[in-house]
Amino acid sequence: MKVIGICGSPRLEGNTEFYIQFTLNQIKNYGIETELIRLRDKNIAQCEGCYNCVEAKDCAIKDDFQEIFNKMIEADGIILGSPVYNSSITPKLKALLDRASFLGRWKANDMKKDNESYKWNGTAFSGKVAAPITVARRAGQNFAFAQMLLWMTVNDFIIASSHYWNVGVAGTGGGIDANKDEEGIIIMQHLADNITHIIKQLKK
Ligand SMILES: Cc1cc2nc3c(=O)[nH]c(=O)nc-3n(C[C@H](O)[C@H](O)[C@H](O)COP(=O)(O)O)c2cc1C
């Protein structure tokens, strides 16, 4: 069993990474393998809309995407985390999600014929557990949270939640102070409990 956390912040050991790593650490305490992936270290171009993946079942752009996509496919659970940038997730995370969802869909399906309807046969992510985490200084967490939830729910993930939205409040003046967000940390603890519970039930 493995859960990966993908951090969309360009900042090393920033607030988003703090909440993701905290959640991964709690999951690890339950005996599940974890891995943090920092997109700041990765080269990921945006989707070119070439539709090459429909036939090739692979992305035509060759960069760090393939390595991350393979880790997403191998994982039982995926935590996506992003700082809020103007009410949105960061562009590199968006680029990853666009390419992963298109390739993941066409890996599991073939293009319909002209006079047919789509009859989706799942996606490459079907049945995996996922949860979003967002962090902002003041506002916009829920919009960015919803962006990731919409990505998860169009890709056939099973969503893990907590007793509040998995959002952090941190970063005034560019600070790295998520460790002071006691409520946020308690929310992430419960998120870790729920992710673990769901994965262990699914793997029984
Ligand atoms: C380009 C940019 C845009 C931002 N936009 C918002 C925003 O819309 N709302 C907000 O409350 N904070 C905003 N912030 C603040 C960050 O979301 C906040 O500092 C967060 O804790 C950074 O997380 P990180 O340390 O993981 O990068 C923005 C920061 C930057 C650099």
PDB file of C-alpha atoms and ligand atoms in Angstrom:
ATOM      1  CA  MET A   1       0.000   0.000   0.000  1.00  0.00           C
ATOM      2  CA  LYS A   2       1.372   3.383  -0.954  1.00  0.00           C
ATOM      3  CA  VAL A   3       0.213   6.995  -0.756  1.00  0.00           C
ATOM      4  CA  ILE A   4       1.996   9.763  -2.638  1.00  0.00           C
ATOM      5  CA  GLY A   5       1.735  13.476  -1.948  1.00  0.00           C
ATOM      6  CA  ILE A   6       2.221  15.864  -4.859  1.00  0.00           C
ATOM      7  CA  CYS A   7       3.181  19.387  -3.804  1.00  0.00           C
ATOM      8  CA  GLY A   8       2.402  22.160  -6.273  1.00  0.00           C
ATOM      9  CA  SER A   9       4.285  24.871  -4.389  1.00  0.00           C
ATOM     10  CA  PRO A  10       7.435  26.321  -5.936  1.00  0.00           C
ATOM     11  CA  ARG A  11       8.765  26.827  -2.379  1.00  0.00           C
ATOM     12  CA  LEU A  12      10.970  24.222  -0.739  1.00  0.00           C
ATOM     13  CA  GLU A  13       9.572  23.153   2.661  1.00  0.00           C
ATOM     14  CA  GLY A  14       6.833  25.788   2.422  1.00  0.00           C
ATOM     15  CA  ASN A  15       3.385  25.732   3.985  1.00  0.00           C
ATOM     16  CA  THR A  16       1.786  23.358   1.480  1.00  0.00           C
ATOM     17  CA  GLU A  17       4.637  20.918   1.863  1.00  0.00           C
ATOM     18  CA  PHE A  18       4.218  21.140   5.652  1.00  0.00           C
ATOM     19  CA  TYR A  19       0.569  20.003   5.539  1.00  0.00           C
ATOM     20  CA  ILE A  20       1.222  17.299   2.916  1.00  0.00           C
ATOM     21  CA  GLN A  21       4.253  15.950   4.750  1.00  0.00           C
ATOM     22  CA  PHE A  22       2.390  16.017   8.070  1.00  0.00           C
ATOM     23  CA  THR A  23      -0.464  14.014   6.525  1.00  0.00           C
ATOM     24  CA  LEU A  24       1.947  11.558   4.874  1.00  0.00           C
ATOM     25  CA  ASN A  25       3.778  11.091   8.199  1.00  0.00           C
ATOM     26  CA  GLN A  26       0.520  10.203   9.942  1.00  0.00           C
ATOM     27  CA  ILE A  27      -0.340   7.724   7.175  1.00  0.00           C
ATOM     28  CA  LYS A  28       3.146   6.227   7.433  1.00  0.00           C
ATOM     29  CA  ASN A  29       2.567   5.698  11.172  1.00  0.00           C
ATOM     30  CA  TYR A  30      -0.268   3.352  10.162  1.00  0.00           C
ATOM     31  CA  GLY A  31       2.191   1.220   8.172  1.00  0.00           C
ATOM     32  CA  ILE A  32       1.533   2.575   4.686  1.00  0.00           C
ATOM     33  CA  GLU A  33       4.467   3.558   2.462  1.00  0.00           C
ATOM     34  CA  THR A  34       4.530   7.231   1.488  1.00  0.00           C
ATOM     35  CA  GLU A  35       6.415   9.505  -0.882  1.00  0.00           C
ATOM     36  CA  LEU A  36       6.455  13.277  -1.328  1.00  0.00           C
ATOM     37  CA  ILE A  37       6.858  14.584  -4.881  1.00  0.00           C
ATOM     38  CA  ARG A  38       7.827  18.246  -5.211  1.00  0.00           C
ATOM     39  CA  LEU A  39       6.785  19.719  -8.560  1.00  0.00           C
ATOM     40  CA  ARG A  40       9.309  22.553  -7.994  1.00  0.00           C
ATOM     41  CA  ASP A  41      12.025  20.028  -8.916  1.00  0.00           C
ATOM     42  CA  LYS A  42      10.221  18.862 -12.067  1.00  0.00           C
ATOM     43  CA  ASN A  43       9.931  20.027 -15.624  1.00  0.00           C
ATOM     44  CA  ILE A  44       6.301  19.659 -16.718  1.00  0.00           C
ATOM     45  CA  ALA A  45       5.065  21.430 -19.839  1.00  0.00           C
ATOM     46  CA  GLN A  46       1.395  22.159 -20.355  1.00  0.00           C
ATOM     47  CA  CYS A  47      -0.811  19.847 -22.424  1.00  0.00           C
ATOM     48  CA  GLU A  48      -0.512  20.667 -26.126  1.00  0.00           C
ATOM     49  CA  GLY A  49      -3.940  19.261 -26.989  1.00  0.00           C
ATOM     50  CA  CYS A  50      -2.402  17.063 -29.698  1.00  0.00           C
ATOM     51  CA  TYR A  51      -4.654  14.056 -28.835  1.00  0.00           C
ATOM     52  CA  ASN A  52      -1.665  11.798 -29.513  1.00  0.00           C
ATOM     53  CA  CYS A  53      -2.408   9.905 -26.283  1.00  0.00           C
ATOM     54  CA  VAL A  54      -5.758   8.670 -27.659  1.00  0.00           C
ATOM     55  CA  GLU A  55      -3.950   6.195 -29.928  1.00  0.00           C
ATOM     56  CA  ALA A  56      -0.441   6.058 -28.470  1.00  0.00           C
ATOM     57  CA  LYS A  57      -1.578   5.571 -24.832  1.00  0.00           C
ATOM     58  CA  ASP A  58       1.412   7.726 -23.961  1.00  0.00           C
ATOM     59  CA  CYS A  59       2.055  11.474 -23.784  1.00  0.00           C
ATOM     60  CA  ALA A  60       3.885  12.949 -26.769  1.00  0.00           C
ATOM     61  CA  ILE A  61       5.747  15.494 -24.629  1.00  0.00           C
ATOM     62  CA  LYS A  62       8.855  13.980 -23.082  1.00  0.00           C
ATOM     63  CA  ASP A  63       9.709  15.590 -19.748  1.00  0.00           C
ATOM     64  CA  ASP A  64       9.305  14.703 -16.049  1.00  0.00           C
ATOM     65  CA  PHE A  65       5.593  13.981 -16.507  1.00  0.00           C
ATOM     66  CA  GLN A  66       6.058  10.276 -17.313  1.00  0.00           C
ATOM     67  CA  GLU A  67       7.920   9.557 -14.074  1.00  0.00           C
ATOM     68  CA  ILE A  68       5.221  11.238 -11.968  1.00  0.00           C
ATOM     69  CA  PHE A  69       2.347   9.699 -13.944  1.00  0.00           C
ATOM     70  CA  ASN A  70       3.819   6.221 -13.358  1.00  0.00           C
ATOM     71  CA  LYS A  71       4.008   6.920  -9.622  1.00  0.00           C
ATOM     72  CA  MET A  72       0.373   8.076  -9.685  1.00  0.00           C
ATOM     73  CA  ILE A  73      -0.642   4.846 -11.440  1.00  0.00           C
ATOM     74  CA  GLU A  74       1.250   2.686  -8.943  1.00  0.00           C
ATOM     75  CA  ALA A  75      -0.112   4.496  -5.844  1.00  0.00           C
ATOM     76  CA  ASP A  76      -3.212   3.446  -3.897  1.00  0.00           C
ATOM     77  CA  GLY A  77      -3.762   7.014  -2.725  1.00  0.00           C
ATOM     78  CA  ILE A  78      -2.848  10.476  -4.003  1.00  0.00           C
ATOM     79  CA  ILE A  79      -2.805  13.697  -1.985  1.00  0.00           C
ATOM     80  CA  LEU A  80      -2.662  16.816  -4.146  1.00  0.00           C
ATOM     81  CA  GLY A  81      -1.554  20.008  -2.425  1.00  0.00           C
ATOM     82  CA  SER A  82      -1.305  23.551  -3.700  1.00  0.00           C
ATOM     83  CA  PRO A  83      -0.798  27.021  -2.316  1.00  0.00           C
ATOM     84  CA  VAL A  84      -3.535  29.378  -3.456  1.00  0.00           C
ATOM     85  CA  TYR A  85      -2.321  31.688  -6.207  1.00  0.00           C
ATOM     86  CA  ASN A  86      -5.033  34.228  -7.051  1.00  0.00           C
ATOM     87  CA  SER A  87      -7.716  31.799  -5.897  1.00  0.00           C
ATOM     88  CA  SER A  88      -6.293  28.966  -8.028  1.00  0.00           C
ATOM     89  CA  ILE A  89      -3.893  26.054  -7.918  1.00  0.00           C
ATOM     90  CA  THR A  90      -0.395  26.671  -9.268  1.00  0.00           C
ATOM     91  CA  PRO A  91       0.225  26.376 -13.048  1.00  0.00           C
ATOM     92  CA  LYS A  92       2.620  23.440 -12.823  1.00  0.00           C
ATOM     93  CA  LEU A  93       0.125  21.384 -10.863  1.00  0.00           C
ATOM     94  CA  LYS A  94      -2.564  22.296 -13.406  1.00  0.00           C
ATOM     95  CA  ALA A  95      -0.261  21.181 -16.226  1.00  0.00           C
ATOM     96  CA  LEU A  96       0.322  17.840 -14.499  1.00  0.00           C
ATOM     97  CA  LEU A  97      -3.403  17.315 -13.873  1.00  0.00           C
ATOM     98  CA  ASP A  98      -4.404  18.165 -17.456  1.00  0.00           C
ATOM     99  CA  ARG A  99      -1.937  15.711 -18.935  1.00  0.00           C
ATOM    100  CA  ALA A 100      -2.591  12.999 -16.332  1.00  0.00           C
ATOM    101  CA  SER A 101      -6.355  13.083 -16.759  1.00  0.00           C
ATOM    102  CA  PHE A 102      -6.242  12.937 -20.565  1.00  0.00           C
ATOM    103  CA  LEU A 103      -3.652  10.166 -20.679  1.00  0.00           C
ATOM    104  CA  GLY A 104      -5.381   8.323 -17.819  1.00  0.00           C
ATOM    105  CA  ARG A 105      -8.675   8.398 -19.724  1.00  0.00           C
ATOM    106  CA  TRP A 106      -7.260   7.197 -23.021  1.00  0.00           C
ATOM    107  CA  LYS A 107      -5.186   4.493 -21.386  1.00  0.00           C
ATOM    108  CA  ALA A 108      -8.472   2.925 -20.256  1.00  0.00           C
ATOM    109  CA  ASN A 109     -10.637   3.754 -23.281  1.00  0.00           C
ATOM    110  CA  ASP A 110     -10.675   3.990 -27.058  1.00  0.00           C
ATOM    111  CA  MET A 111     -12.152   6.860 -29.048  1.00  0.00           C
ATOM    112  CA  LYS A 112     -15.833   6.305 -29.904  1.00  0.00           C
ATOM    113  CA  LYS A 113     -16.955   5.924 -33.494  1.00  0.00           C
ATOM    114  CA  ASP A 114     -18.762   8.876 -35.148  1.00  0.00           C
ATOM    115  CA  ASN A 115     -22.311   7.641 -34.498  1.00  0.00           C
ATOM    116  CA  GLU A 116     -21.703   6.250 -31.011  1.00  0.00           C
ATOM    117  CA  SER A 117     -21.884   7.737 -27.501  1.00  0.00           C
ATOM    118  CA  TYR A 118     -18.995   7.566 -25.090  1.00  0.00           C
ATOM    119  CA  LYS A 119     -19.284   4.505 -22.834  1.00  0.00           C
ATOM    120  CA  TRP A 120     -16.445   5.117 -20.418  1.00  0.00           C
ATOM    121  CA  ASN A 121     -14.627   2.078 -19.119  1.00  0.00           C
ATOM    122  CA  GLY A 122     -13.200   3.843 -16.059  1.00  0.00           C
ATOM    123  CA  THR A 123      -9.846   5.599 -16.112  1.00  0.00           C
ATOM    124  CA  ALA A 124      -6.294   4.674 -15.152  1.00  0.00           C
ATOM    125  CA  PHE A 125      -7.135   6.133 -11.720  1.00  0.00           C
ATOM    126  CA  SER A 126     -10.376   4.229 -11.078  1.00  0.00           C
ATOM    127  CA  GLY A 127     -10.754   3.160  -7.454  1.00  0.00           C
ATOM    128  CA  LYS A 128      -7.750   5.057  -6.122  1.00  0.00           C
ATOM    129  CA  VAL A 129      -8.224   7.238  -3.059  1.00  0.00           C
ATOM    130  CA  ALA A 130      -7.553  10.962  -3.346  1.00  0.00           C
ATOM    131  CA  ALA A 131      -7.749  14.150  -1.307  1.00  0.00           C
ATOM    132  CA  PRO A 132      -6.882  17.816  -1.959  1.00  0.00           C
ATOM    133  CA  ILE A 133      -5.083  20.204   0.394  1.00  0.00           C
ATOM    134  CA  THR A 134      -4.895  23.945  -0.196  1.00  0.00           C
ATOM    135  CA  VAL A 135      -3.173  26.729   1.740  1.00  0.00           C
ATOM    136  CA  ALA A 136      -3.653  30.491   1.577  1.00  0.00           C
ATOM    137  CA  ARG A 137      -2.755  33.500   3.609  1.00  0.00           C
ATOM    138  CA  ARG A 138      -6.350  34.746   3.671  1.00  0.00           C
ATOM    139  CA  ALA A 139      -8.816  33.626   0.991  1.00  0.00           C
ATOM    140  CA  GLY A 140      -9.316  31.393  -2.023  1.00  0.00           C
ATOM    141  CA  GLN A 141      -8.682  27.998  -0.422  1.00  0.00           C
ATOM    142  CA  ASN A 142     -12.091  26.627  -1.365  1.00  0.00           C
ATOM    143  CA  PHE A 143     -11.880  27.569  -5.030  1.00  0.00           C
ATOM    144  CA  ALA A 144      -8.507  25.873  -5.442  1.00  0.00           C
ATOM    145  CA  PHE A 145      -9.790  22.968  -3.336  1.00  0.00           C
ATOM    146  CA  ALA A 146     -12.763  22.658  -5.691  1.00  0.00           C
ATOM    147  CA  GLN A 147     -10.473  22.676  -8.747  1.00  0.00           C
ATOM    148  CA  MET A 148      -8.714  19.592  -7.435  1.00  0.00           C
ATOM    149  CA  LEU A 149     -11.963  17.944  -6.298  1.00  0.00           C
ATOM    150  CA  LEU A 150     -13.407  18.407  -9.792  1.00  0.00           C
ATOM    151  CA  TRP A 151     -10.287  16.810 -11.275  1.00  0.00           C
ATOM    152  CA  MET A 152     -10.624  13.871  -8.873  1.00  0.00           C
ATOM    153  CA  THR A 153     -14.315  13.348  -9.471  1.00  0.00           C
ATOM    154  CA  VAL A 154     -14.027  13.315 -13.273  1.00  0.00           C
ATOM    155  CA  ASN A 155     -11.258  10.728 -12.993  1.00  0.00           C
ATOM    156  CA  ASP A 156     -13.115   8.071 -10.960  1.00  0.00           C
ATOM    157  CA  PHE A 157     -11.229   8.552  -7.682  1.00  0.00           C
ATOM    158  CA  ILE A 158     -12.729   7.737  -4.282  1.00  0.00           C
ATOM    159  CA  ILE A 159     -12.553  10.969  -2.281  1.00  0.00           C
ATOM    160  CA  ALA A 160     -11.340  10.991   1.319  1.00  0.00           C
ATOM    161  CA  SER A 161     -12.512  13.909   3.427  1.00  0.00           C
ATOM    162  CA  SER A 162     -11.988  15.214   6.946  1.00  0.00           C
ATOM    163  CA  HIS A 163     -14.235  16.885   9.534  1.00  0.00           C
ATOM    164  CA  TYR A 164     -13.595  20.220   7.788  1.00  0.00           C
ATOM    165  CA  TRP A 165     -12.242  21.150   4.340  1.00  0.00           C
ATOM    166  CA  ASN A 166      -8.563  20.183   4.161  1.00  0.00           C
ATOM    167  CA  VAL A 167      -7.328  23.749   3.992  1.00  0.00           C
ATOM    168  CA  GLY A 168      -4.574  25.591   5.799  1.00  0.00           C
ATOM    169  CA  VAL A 169      -4.261  29.229   6.804  1.00  0.00           C
ATOM    170  CA  ALA A 170      -0.626  30.316   6.626  1.00  0.00           C
ATOM    171  CA  GLY A 171       1.825  32.552   4.830  1.00  0.00           C
ATOM    172  CA  THR A 172       1.319  36.155   5.917  1.00  0.00           C
ATOM    173  CA  GLY A 173       4.168  38.250   4.535  1.00  0.00           C
ATOM    174  CA  GLY A 174       5.485  35.202   2.708  1.00  0.00           C
ATOM    175  CA  GLY A 175       6.064  33.420   6.000  1.00  0.00           C
ATOM    176  CA  ILE A 176       6.416  29.687   6.472  1.00  0.00           C
ATOM    177  CA  ASP A 177       4.291  29.281   9.566  1.00  0.00           C
ATOM    178  CA  ALA A 178       1.836  26.450   8.894  1.00  0.00           C
ATOM    179  CA  ASN A 179       3.073  24.755  12.065  1.00  0.00           C
ATOM    180  CA  LYS A 180       1.131  27.436  14.001  1.00  0.00           C
ATOM    181  CA  ASP A 181      -2.199  26.512  12.356  1.00  0.00           C
ATOM    182  CA  GLU A 182      -3.434  24.169  15.079  1.00  0.00           C
ATOM    183  CA  GLU A 183      -6.900  23.668  13.584  1.00  0.00           C
ATOM    184  CA  GLY A 184      -5.384  22.915  10.170  1.00  0.00           C
ATOM    185  CA  ILE A 185      -3.075  20.300  11.670  1.00  0.00           C
ATOM    186  CA  ILE A 186      -5.987  18.595  13.460  1.00  0.00           C
ATOM    187  CA  ILE A 187      -7.921  18.562  10.150  1.00  0.00           C
ATOM    188  CA  MET A 188      -4.953  16.918   8.383  1.00  0.00           C
ATOM    189  CA  GLN A 189      -4.633  14.342  11.178  1.00  0.00           C
ATOM    190  CA  HIS A 190      -8.241  13.279  10.636  1.00  0.00           C
ATOM    191  CA  LEU A 191      -7.720  13.309   6.866  1.00  0.00           C
ATOM    192  CA  ALA A 192      -4.810  10.898   7.341  1.00  0.00           C
ATOM    193  CA  ASP A 193      -7.037   8.656   9.494  1.00  0.00           C
ATOM    194  CA  ASN A 194      -9.724   8.592   6.802  1.00  0.00           C
ATOM    195  CA  ILE A 195      -7.316   7.999   3.889  1.00  0.00           C
ATOM    196  CA  THR A 196      -5.775   5.087   5.801  1.00  0.00           C
ATOM    197  CA  HIS A 197      -9.156   3.651   6.772  1.00  0.00           C
ATOM    198  CA  ILE A 198     -10.455   3.713   3.187  1.00  0.00           C
ATOM    199  CA  ILE A 199      -7.300   2.208   1.669  1.00  0.00           C
ATOM    200  CA  LYS A 200      -7.172  -0.572   4.257  1.00  0.00           C
ATOM    201  CA  GLN A 201     -10.864  -1.378   3.655  1.00  0.00           C
ATOM    202  CA  LEU A 202     -10.331  -1.452  -0.106  1.00  0.00           C
ATOM    203  CA  LYS A 203      -7.294  -3.712   0.216  1.00  0.00           C
ATOM    204  CA  LYS A 204      -8.983  -6.278   2.507  1.00  0.00           C
TER     205      LYS A 204
HETATM  206  C1  LIG B   1       1.658  34.677  -6.731  1.00  0.00           C
HETATM  207  C2  LIG B   1       0.963  34.499  -5.403  1.00  0.00           C
HETATM  208  C3  LIG B   1      -0.418  34.581  -5.343  1.00  0.00           C
HETATM  209  C4  LIG B   1      -1.076  34.422  -4.124  1.00  0.00           C
HETATM  210  N1  LIG B   1      -2.445  34.496  -4.104  1.00  0.00           N
HETATM  211  C5  LIG B   1      -3.089  34.373  -2.906  1.00  0.00           C
HETATM  212  C6  LIG B   1      -4.526  34.440  -2.836  1.00  0.00           C
HETATM  213  O1  LIG B   1      -5.233  34.526  -3.843  1.00  0.00           O
HETATM  214  N2  LIG B   1      -5.099  34.362  -1.606  1.00  0.00           N
HETATM  215  C7  LIG B   1      -4.369  34.251  -0.447  1.00  0.00           C
HETATM  216  O2  LIG B   1      -4.943  34.231   0.625  1.00  0.00           O
HETATM  217  N3  LIG B   1      -3.013  34.103  -0.499  1.00  0.00           N
HETATM  218  C8  LIG B   1      -2.370  34.164  -1.690  1.00  0.00           C
HETATM  219  N4  LIG B   1      -0.993  34.019  -1.745  1.00  0.00           N
HETATM  220  C9  LIG B   1      -0.260  33.616  -0.504  1.00  0.00           C
HETATM  221  C10 LIG B   1       0.019  32.106  -0.444  1.00  0.00           C
HETATM  222  O3  LIG B   1      -1.106  31.325  -0.813  1.00  0.00           O
HETATM  223  C11 LIG B   1       0.431  31.693   0.959  1.00  0.00           C
HETATM  224  O4  LIG B   1       1.543  32.463   1.383  1.00  0.00           O
HETATM  225  C12 LIG B   1       0.759  30.222   1.108  1.00  0.00           C
HETATM  226  O5  LIG B   1       0.942  29.923   2.478  1.00  0.00           O
HETATM  227  C13 LIG B   1       2.024  29.827   0.333  1.00  0.00           C
HETATM  228  O6  LIG B   1       2.219  28.423   0.454  1.00  0.00           O
HETATM  229  P1  LIG B   1       3.649  27.741   0.158  1.00  0.00           P
HETATM  230  O7  LIG B   1       4.565  28.144   1.278  1.00  0.00           O
HETATM  231  O8  LIG B   1       3.352  26.285   0.154  1.00  0.00           O
HETATM  232  O9  LIG B   1       4.101  28.214  -1.182  1.00  0.00           O
HETATM  233  C14 LIG B   1      -0.326  34.154  -2.943  1.00  0.00           C
HETATM  234  C15 LIG B   1       1.076  34.057  -3.020  1.00  0.00           C
HETATM  235  C16 LIG B   1       1.729  34.226  -4.235  1.00  0.00           C
HETATM  236  C17 LIG B   1       3.229  34.109  -4.286  1.00  0.00           C
END
